mmCIF file with all atom_site columns, C-alpha atoms in Angstrom:
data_model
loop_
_atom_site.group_PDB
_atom_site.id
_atom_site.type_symbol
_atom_site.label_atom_id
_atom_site.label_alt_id
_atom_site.label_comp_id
_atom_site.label_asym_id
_atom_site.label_entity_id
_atom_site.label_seq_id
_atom_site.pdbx_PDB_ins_code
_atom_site.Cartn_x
_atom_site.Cartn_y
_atom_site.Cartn_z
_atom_site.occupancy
_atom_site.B_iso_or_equiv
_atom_site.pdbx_formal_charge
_atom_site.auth_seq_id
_atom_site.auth_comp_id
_atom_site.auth_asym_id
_atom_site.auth_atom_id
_atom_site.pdbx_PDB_model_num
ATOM 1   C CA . UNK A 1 1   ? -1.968  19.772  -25.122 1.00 42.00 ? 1   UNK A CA 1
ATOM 2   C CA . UNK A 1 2   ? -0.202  16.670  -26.259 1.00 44.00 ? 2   UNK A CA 1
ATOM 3   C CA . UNK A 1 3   ? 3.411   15.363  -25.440 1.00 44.00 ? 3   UNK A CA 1
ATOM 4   C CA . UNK A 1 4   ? 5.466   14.343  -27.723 1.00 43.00 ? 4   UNK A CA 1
ATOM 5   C CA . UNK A 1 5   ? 4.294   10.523  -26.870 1.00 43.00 ? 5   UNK A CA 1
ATOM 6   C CA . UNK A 1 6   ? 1.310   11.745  -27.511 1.00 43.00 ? 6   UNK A CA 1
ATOM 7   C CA . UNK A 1 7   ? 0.048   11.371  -24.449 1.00 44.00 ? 7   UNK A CA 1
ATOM 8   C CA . UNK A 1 8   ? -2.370  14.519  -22.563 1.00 45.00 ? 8   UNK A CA 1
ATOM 9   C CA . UNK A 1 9   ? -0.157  16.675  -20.506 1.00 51.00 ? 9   UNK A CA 1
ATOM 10  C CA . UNK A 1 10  ? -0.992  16.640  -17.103 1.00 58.00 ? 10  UNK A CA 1
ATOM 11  C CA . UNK A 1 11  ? 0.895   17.347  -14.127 1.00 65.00 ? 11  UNK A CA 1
ATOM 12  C CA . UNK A 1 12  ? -0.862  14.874  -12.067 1.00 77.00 ? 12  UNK A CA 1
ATOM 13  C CA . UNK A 1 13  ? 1.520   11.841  -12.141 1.00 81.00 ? 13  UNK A CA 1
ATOM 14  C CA . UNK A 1 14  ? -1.219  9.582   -10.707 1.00 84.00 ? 14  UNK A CA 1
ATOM 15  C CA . UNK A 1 15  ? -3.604  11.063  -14.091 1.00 87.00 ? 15  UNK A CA 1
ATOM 16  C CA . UNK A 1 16  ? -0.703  10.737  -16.422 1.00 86.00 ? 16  UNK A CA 1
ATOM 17  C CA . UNK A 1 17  ? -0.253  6.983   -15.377 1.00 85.00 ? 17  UNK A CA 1
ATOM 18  C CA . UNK A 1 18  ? -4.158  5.852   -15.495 1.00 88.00 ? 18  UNK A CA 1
ATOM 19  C CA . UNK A 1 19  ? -4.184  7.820   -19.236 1.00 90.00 ? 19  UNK A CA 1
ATOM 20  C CA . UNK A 1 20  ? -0.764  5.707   -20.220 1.00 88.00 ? 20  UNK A CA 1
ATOM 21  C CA . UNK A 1 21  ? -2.129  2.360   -18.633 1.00 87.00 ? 21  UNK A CA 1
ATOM 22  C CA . UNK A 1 22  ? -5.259  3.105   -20.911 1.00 90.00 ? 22  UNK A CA 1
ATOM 23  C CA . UNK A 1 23  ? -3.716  3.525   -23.694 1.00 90.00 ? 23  UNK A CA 1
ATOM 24  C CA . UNK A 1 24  ? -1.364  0.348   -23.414 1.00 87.00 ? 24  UNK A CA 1
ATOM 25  C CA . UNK A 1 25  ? -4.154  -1.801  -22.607 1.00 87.00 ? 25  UNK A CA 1
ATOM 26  C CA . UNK A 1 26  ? -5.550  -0.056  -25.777 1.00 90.00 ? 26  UNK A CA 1
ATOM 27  C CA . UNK A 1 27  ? -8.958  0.920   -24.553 1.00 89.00 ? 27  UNK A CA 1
ATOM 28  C CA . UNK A 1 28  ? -11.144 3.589   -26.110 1.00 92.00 ? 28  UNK A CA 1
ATOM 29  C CA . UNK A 1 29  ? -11.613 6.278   -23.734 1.00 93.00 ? 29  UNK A CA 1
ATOM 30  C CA . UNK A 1 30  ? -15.816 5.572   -23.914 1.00 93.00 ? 30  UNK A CA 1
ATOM 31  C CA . UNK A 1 31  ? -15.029 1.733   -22.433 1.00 91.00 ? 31  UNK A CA 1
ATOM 32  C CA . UNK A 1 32  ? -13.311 3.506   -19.520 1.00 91.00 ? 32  UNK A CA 1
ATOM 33  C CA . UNK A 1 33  ? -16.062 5.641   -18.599 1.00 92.00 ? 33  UNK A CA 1
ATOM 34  C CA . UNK A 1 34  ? -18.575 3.210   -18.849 1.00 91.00 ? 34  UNK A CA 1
ATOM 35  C CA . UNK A 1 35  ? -16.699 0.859   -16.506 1.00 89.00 ? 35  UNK A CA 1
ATOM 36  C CA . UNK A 1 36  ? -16.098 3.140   -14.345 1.00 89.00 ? 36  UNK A CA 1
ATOM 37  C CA . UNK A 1 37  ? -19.858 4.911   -14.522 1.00 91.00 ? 37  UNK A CA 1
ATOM 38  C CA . UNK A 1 38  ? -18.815 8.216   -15.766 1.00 91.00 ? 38  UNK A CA 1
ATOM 39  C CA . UNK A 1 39  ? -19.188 9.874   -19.012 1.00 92.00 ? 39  UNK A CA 1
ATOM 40  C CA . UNK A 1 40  ? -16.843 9.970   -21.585 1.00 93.00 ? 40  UNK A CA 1
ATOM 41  C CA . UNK A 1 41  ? -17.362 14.062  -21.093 1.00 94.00 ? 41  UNK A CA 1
ATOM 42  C CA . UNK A 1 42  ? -16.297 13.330  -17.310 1.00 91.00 ? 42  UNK A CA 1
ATOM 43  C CA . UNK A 1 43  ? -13.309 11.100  -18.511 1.00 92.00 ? 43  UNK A CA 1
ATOM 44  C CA . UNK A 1 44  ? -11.577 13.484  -21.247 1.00 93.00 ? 44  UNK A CA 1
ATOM 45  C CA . UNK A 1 45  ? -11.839 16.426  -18.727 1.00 91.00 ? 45  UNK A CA 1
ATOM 46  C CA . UNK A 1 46  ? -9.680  14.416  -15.956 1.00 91.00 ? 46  UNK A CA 1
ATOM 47  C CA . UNK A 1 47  ? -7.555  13.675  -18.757 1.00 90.00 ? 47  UNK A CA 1
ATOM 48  C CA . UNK A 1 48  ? -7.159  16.925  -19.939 1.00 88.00 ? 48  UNK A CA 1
ATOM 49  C CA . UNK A 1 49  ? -5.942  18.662  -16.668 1.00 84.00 ? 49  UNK A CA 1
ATOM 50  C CA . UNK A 1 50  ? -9.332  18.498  -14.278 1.00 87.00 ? 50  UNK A CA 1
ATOM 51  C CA . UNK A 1 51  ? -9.650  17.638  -10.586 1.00 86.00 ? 51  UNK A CA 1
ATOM 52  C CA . UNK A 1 52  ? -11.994 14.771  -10.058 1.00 87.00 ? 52  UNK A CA 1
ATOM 53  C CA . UNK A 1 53  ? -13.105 13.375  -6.422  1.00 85.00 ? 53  UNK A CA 1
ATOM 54  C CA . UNK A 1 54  ? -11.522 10.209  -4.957  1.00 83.00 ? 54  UNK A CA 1
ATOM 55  C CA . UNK A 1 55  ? -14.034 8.034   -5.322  1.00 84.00 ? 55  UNK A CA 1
ATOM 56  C CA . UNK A 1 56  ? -13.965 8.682   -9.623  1.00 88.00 ? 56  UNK A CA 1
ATOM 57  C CA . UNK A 1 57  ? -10.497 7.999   -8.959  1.00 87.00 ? 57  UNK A CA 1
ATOM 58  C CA . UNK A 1 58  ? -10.800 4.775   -7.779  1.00 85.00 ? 58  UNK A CA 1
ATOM 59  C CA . UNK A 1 59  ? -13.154 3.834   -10.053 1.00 87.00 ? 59  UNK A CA 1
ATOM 60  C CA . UNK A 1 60  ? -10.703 4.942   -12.980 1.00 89.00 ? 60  UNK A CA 1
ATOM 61  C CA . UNK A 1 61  ? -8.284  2.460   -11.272 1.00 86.00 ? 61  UNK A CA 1
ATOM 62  C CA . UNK A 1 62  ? -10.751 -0.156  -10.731 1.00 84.00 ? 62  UNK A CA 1
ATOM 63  C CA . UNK A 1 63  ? -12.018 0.403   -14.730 1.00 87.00 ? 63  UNK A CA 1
ATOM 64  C CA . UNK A 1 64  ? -8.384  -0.288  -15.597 1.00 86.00 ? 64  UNK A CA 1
ATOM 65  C CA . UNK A 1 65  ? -7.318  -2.867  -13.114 1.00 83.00 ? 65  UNK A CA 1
ATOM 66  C CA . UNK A 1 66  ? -4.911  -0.679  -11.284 1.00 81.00 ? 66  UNK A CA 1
ATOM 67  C CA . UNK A 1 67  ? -4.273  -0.530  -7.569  1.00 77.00 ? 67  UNK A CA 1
ATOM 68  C CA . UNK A 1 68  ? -4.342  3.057   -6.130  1.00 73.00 ? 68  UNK A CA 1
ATOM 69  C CA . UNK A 1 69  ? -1.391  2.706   -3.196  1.00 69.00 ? 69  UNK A CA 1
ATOM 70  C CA . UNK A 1 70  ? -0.853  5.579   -1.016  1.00 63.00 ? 70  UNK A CA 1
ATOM 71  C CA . UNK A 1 71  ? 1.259   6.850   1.504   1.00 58.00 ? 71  UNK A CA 1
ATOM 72  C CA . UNK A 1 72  ? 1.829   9.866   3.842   1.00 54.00 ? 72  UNK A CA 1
ATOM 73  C CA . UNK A 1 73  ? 4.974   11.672  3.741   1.00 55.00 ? 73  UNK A CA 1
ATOM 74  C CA . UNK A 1 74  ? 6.301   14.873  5.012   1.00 51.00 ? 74  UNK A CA 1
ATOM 75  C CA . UNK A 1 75  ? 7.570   17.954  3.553   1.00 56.00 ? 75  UNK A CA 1
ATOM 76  C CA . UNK A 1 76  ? 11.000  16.528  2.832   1.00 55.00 ? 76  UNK A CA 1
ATOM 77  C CA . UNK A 1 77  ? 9.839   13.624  1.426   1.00 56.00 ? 77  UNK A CA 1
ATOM 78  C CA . UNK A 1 78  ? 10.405  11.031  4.344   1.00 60.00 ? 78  UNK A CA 1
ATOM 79  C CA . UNK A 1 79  ? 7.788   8.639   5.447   1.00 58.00 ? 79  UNK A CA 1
ATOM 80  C CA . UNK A 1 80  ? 6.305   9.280   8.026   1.00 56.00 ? 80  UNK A CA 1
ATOM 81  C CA . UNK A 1 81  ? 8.005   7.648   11.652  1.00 62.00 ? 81  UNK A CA 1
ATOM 82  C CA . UNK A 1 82  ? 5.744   4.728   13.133  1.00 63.00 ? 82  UNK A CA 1
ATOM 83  C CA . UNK A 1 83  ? 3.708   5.927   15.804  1.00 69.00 ? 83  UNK A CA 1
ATOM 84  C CA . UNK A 1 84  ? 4.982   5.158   19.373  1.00 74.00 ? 84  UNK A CA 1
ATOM 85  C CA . UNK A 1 85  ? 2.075   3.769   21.816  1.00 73.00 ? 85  UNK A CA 1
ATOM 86  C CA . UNK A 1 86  ? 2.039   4.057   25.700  1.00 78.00 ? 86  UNK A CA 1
ATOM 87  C CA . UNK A 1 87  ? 0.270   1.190   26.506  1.00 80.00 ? 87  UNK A CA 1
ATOM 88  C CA . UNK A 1 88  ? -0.739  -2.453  25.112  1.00 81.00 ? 88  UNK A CA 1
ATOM 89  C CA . UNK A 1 89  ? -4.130  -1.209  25.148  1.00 82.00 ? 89  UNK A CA 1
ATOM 90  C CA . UNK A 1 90  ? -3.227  2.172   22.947  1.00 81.00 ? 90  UNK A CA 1
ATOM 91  C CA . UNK A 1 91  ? -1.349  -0.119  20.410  1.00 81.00 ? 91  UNK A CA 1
ATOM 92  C CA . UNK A 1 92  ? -4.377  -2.390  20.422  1.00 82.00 ? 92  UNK A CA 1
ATOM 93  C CA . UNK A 1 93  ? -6.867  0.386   19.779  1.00 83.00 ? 93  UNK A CA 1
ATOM 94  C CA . UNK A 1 94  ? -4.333  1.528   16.644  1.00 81.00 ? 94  UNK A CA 1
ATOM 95  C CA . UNK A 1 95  ? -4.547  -2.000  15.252  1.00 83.00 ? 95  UNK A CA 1
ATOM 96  C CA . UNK A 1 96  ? -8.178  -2.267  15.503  1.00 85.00 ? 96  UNK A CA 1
ATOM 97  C CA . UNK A 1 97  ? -8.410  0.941   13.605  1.00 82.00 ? 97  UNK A CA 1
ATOM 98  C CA . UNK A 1 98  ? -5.700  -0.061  10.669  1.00 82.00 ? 98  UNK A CA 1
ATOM 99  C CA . UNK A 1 99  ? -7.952  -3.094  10.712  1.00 83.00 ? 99  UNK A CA 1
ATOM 100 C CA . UNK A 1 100 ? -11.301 -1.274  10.123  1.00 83.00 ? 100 UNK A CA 1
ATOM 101 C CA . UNK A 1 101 ? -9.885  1.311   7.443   1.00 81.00 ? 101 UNK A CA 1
ATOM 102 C CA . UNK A 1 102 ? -8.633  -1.444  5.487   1.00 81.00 ? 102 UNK A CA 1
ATOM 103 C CA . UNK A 1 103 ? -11.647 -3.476  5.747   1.00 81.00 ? 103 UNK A CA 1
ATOM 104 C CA . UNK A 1 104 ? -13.795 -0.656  4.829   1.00 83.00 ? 104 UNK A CA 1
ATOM 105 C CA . UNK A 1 105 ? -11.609 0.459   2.078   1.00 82.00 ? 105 UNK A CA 1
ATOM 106 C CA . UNK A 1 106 ? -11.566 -3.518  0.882   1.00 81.00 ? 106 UNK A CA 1
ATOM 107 C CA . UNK A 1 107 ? -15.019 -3.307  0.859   1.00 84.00 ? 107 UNK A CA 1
ATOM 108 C CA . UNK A 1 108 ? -15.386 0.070   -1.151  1.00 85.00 ? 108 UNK A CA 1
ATOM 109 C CA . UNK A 1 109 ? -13.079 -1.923  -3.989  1.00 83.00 ? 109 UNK A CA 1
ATOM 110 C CA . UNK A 1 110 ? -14.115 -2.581  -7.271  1.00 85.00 ? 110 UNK A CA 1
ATOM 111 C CA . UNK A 1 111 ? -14.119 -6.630  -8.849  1.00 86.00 ? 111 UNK A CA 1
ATOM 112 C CA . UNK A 1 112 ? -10.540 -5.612  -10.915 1.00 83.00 ? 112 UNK A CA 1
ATOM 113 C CA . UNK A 1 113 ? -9.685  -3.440  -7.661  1.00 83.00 ? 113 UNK A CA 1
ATOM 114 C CA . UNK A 1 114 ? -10.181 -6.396  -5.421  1.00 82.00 ? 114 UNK A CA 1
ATOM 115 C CA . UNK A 1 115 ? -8.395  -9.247  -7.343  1.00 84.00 ? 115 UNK A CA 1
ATOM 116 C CA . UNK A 1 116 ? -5.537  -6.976  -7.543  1.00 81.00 ? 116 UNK A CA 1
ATOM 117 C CA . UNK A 1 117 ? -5.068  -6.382  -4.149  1.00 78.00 ? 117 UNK A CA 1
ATOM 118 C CA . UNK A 1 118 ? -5.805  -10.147 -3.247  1.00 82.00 ? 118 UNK A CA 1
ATOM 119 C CA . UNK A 1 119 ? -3.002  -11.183 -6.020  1.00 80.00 ? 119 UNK A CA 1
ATOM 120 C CA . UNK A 1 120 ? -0.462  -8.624  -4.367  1.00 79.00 ? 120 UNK A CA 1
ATOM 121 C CA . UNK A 1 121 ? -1.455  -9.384  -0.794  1.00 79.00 ? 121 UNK A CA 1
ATOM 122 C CA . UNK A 1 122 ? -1.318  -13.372 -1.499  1.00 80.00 ? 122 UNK A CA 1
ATOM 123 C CA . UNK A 1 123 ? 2.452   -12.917 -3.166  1.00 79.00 ? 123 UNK A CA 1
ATOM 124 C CA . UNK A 1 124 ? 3.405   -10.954 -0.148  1.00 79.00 ? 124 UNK A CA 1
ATOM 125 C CA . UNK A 1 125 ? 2.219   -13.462 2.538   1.00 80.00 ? 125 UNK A CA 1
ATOM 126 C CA . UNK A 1 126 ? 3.686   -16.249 1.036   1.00 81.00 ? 126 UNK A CA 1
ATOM 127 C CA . UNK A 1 127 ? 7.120   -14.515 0.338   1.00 82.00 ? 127 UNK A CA 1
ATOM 128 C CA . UNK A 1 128 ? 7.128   -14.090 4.213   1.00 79.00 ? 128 UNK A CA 1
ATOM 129 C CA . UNK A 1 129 ? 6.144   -17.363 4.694   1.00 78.00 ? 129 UNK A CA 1
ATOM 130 C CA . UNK A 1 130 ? 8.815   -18.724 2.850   1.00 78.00 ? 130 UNK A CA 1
ATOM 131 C CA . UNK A 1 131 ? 11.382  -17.135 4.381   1.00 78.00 ? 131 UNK A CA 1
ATOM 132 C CA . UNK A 1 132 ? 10.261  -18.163 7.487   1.00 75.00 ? 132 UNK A CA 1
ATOM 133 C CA . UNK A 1 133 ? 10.209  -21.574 7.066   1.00 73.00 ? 133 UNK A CA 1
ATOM 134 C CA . UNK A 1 134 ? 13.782  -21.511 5.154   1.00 75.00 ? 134 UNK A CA 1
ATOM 135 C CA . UNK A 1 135 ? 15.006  -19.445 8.217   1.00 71.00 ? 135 UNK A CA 1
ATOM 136 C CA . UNK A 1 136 ? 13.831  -22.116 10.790  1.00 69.00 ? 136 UNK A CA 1
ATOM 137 C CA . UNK A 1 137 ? 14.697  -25.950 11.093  1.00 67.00 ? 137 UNK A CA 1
ATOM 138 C CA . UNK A 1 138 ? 11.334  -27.160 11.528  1.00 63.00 ? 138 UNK A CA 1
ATOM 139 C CA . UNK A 1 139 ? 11.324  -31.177 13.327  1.00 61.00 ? 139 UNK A CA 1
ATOM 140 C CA . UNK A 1 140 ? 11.133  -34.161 11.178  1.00 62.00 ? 140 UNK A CA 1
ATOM 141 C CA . UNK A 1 141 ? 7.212   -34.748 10.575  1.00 61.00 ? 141 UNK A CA 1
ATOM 142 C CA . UNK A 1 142 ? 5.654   -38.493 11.627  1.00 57.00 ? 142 UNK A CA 1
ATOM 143 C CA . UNK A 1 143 ? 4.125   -40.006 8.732   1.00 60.00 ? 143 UNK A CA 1
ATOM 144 C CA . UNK A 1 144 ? 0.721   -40.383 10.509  1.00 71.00 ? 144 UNK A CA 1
ATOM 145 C CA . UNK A 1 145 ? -0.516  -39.435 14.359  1.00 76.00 ? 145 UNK A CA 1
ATOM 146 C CA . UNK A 1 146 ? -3.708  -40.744 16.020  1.00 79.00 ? 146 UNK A CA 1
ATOM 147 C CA . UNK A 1 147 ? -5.370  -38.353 18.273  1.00 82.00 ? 147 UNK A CA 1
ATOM 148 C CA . UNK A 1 148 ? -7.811  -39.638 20.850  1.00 86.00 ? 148 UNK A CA 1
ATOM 149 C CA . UNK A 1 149 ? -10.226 -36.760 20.614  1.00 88.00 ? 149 UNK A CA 1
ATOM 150 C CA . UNK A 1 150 ? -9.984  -33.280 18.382  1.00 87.00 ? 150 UNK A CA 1
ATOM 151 C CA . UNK A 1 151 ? -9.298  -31.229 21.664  1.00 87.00 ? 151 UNK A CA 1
ATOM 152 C CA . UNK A 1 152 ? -6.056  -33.514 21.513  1.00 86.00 ? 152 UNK A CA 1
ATOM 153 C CA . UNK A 1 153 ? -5.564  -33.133 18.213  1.00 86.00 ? 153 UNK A CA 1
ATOM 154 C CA . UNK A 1 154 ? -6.276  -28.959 18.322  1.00 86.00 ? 154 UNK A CA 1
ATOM 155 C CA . UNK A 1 155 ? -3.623  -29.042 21.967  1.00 88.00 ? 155 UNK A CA 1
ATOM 156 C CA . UNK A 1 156 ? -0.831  -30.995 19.581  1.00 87.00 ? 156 UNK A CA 1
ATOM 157 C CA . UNK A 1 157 ? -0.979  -28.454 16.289  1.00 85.00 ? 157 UNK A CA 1
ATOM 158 C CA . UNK A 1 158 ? -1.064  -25.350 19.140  1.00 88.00 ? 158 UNK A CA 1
ATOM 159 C CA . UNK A 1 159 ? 2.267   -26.924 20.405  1.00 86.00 ? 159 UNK A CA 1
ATOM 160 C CA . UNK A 1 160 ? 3.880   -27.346 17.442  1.00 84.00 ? 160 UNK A CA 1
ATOM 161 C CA . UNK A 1 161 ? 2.585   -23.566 16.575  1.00 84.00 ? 161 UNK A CA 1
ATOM 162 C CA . UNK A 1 162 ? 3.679   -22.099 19.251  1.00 85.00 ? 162 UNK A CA 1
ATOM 163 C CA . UNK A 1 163 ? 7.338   -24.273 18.956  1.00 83.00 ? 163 UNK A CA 1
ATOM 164 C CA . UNK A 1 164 ? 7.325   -22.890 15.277  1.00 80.00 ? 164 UNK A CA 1
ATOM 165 C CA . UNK A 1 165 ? 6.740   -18.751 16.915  1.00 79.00 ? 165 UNK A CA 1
ATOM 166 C CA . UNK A 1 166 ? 9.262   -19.346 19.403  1.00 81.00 ? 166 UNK A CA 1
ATOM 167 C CA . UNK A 1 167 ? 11.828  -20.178 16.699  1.00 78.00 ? 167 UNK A CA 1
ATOM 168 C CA . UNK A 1 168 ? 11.413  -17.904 14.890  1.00 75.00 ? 168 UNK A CA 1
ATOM 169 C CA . UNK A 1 169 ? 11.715  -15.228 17.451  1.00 74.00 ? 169 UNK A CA 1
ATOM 170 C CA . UNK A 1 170 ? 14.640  -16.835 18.947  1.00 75.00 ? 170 UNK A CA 1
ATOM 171 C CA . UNK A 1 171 ? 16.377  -16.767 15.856  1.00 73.00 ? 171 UNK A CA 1
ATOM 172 C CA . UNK A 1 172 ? 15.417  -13.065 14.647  1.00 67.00 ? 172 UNK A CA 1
ATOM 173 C CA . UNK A 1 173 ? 15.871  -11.785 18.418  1.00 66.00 ? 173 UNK A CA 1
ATOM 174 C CA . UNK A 1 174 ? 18.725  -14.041 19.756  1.00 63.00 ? 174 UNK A CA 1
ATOM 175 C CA . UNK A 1 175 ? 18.940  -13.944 23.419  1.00 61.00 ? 175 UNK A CA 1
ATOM 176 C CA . UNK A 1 176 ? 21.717  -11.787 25.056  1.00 59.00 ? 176 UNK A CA 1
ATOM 177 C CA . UNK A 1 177 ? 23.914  -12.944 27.564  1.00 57.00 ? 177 UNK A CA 1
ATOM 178 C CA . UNK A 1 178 ? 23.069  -11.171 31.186  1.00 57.00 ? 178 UNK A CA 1
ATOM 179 C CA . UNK A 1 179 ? 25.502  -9.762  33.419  1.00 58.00 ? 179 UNK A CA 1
ATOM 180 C CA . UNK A 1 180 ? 24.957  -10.553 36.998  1.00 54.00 ? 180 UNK A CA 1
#
């Protein structure tokens, strides 16, 4: 059944919004499926209403250079509270495992999939960067500095690193006066 936009009626948002990309972009339903290595059968049934598995899904996405973001929410439509650790070593372990997933699902990423994400990650990095660096008066730079040996060299940019780190914590986490 169509909408009055003439788009399929589904009540899968995340459907709904890979069959309106598609038909922006103005690609035949038959390009879709091939780039994403399903049939065009396959393609007008998701359309139409049908469950498909995750990994079609991603390839949909990937077919129409779309980025599939989740995230986990409750019943009332919060997000879901950051998890508290015990230990250095627990909150370690977590990181290592946010680390893997992400690898692994970078790896399981389609070319269109991929430059997406890299685009979108990039953009984000350097917005944080930025306002970093504006938040922070960094020292006057020397116009040129000769270093004996690279272990010199590598022990200077660690200094002025680690300067850098501590500024920036000092000025998002000022220090509080103690009471003695």
């Amino acid at each position: 059944m169509k909408s009055s936009t003439g788009l399929a009626r589904t009540s899968d948002p995340i459907i709904a919004t890979l069959v309106r990309r598609r038909k922006e972009v103005g690609l035949p339903q038959q390009v879709v499926a091939e780039r994403a290595g399903i049939s065009r059968r396959a393609l007008v049934s998701i359309e139409g209403g049908n469950d498909c598995t995750l990994s079609t899904l991603r390839a949909l996405c990937g077919a129409l250079g779309v980025t599939l973001q989740t995230s986990v929410r409750d019943g009332a439509s919060h997000p879901v509270p950051a998890p508290s650790f015990r230990s250095a070593a627990e909150m370690s372990t977590y990181q290592e495992d946010r680390e893997l997933a992400e690898a692994m699902h970078v790896q399981s990423m389609s070319p269109a999939e991929l430059s997406n994400w890299l685009a979108t990650g990039w953009d984000r990095l350097q917005k944080q960067a930025d306002a970093l660096y504006a938040e922070v008066d960094r020292p006057a730079t020397h116009s040129s500095r000769h270093f004996r040996t690279i272990a010199d060299k590598n022990r200077f940019d660690e200094d002025q690193e680690l300067q850098f780190a501590v500024a920036v914590a000092m000025r998002n986490h000022p220090a509080r006066p103690t009471h003695q």
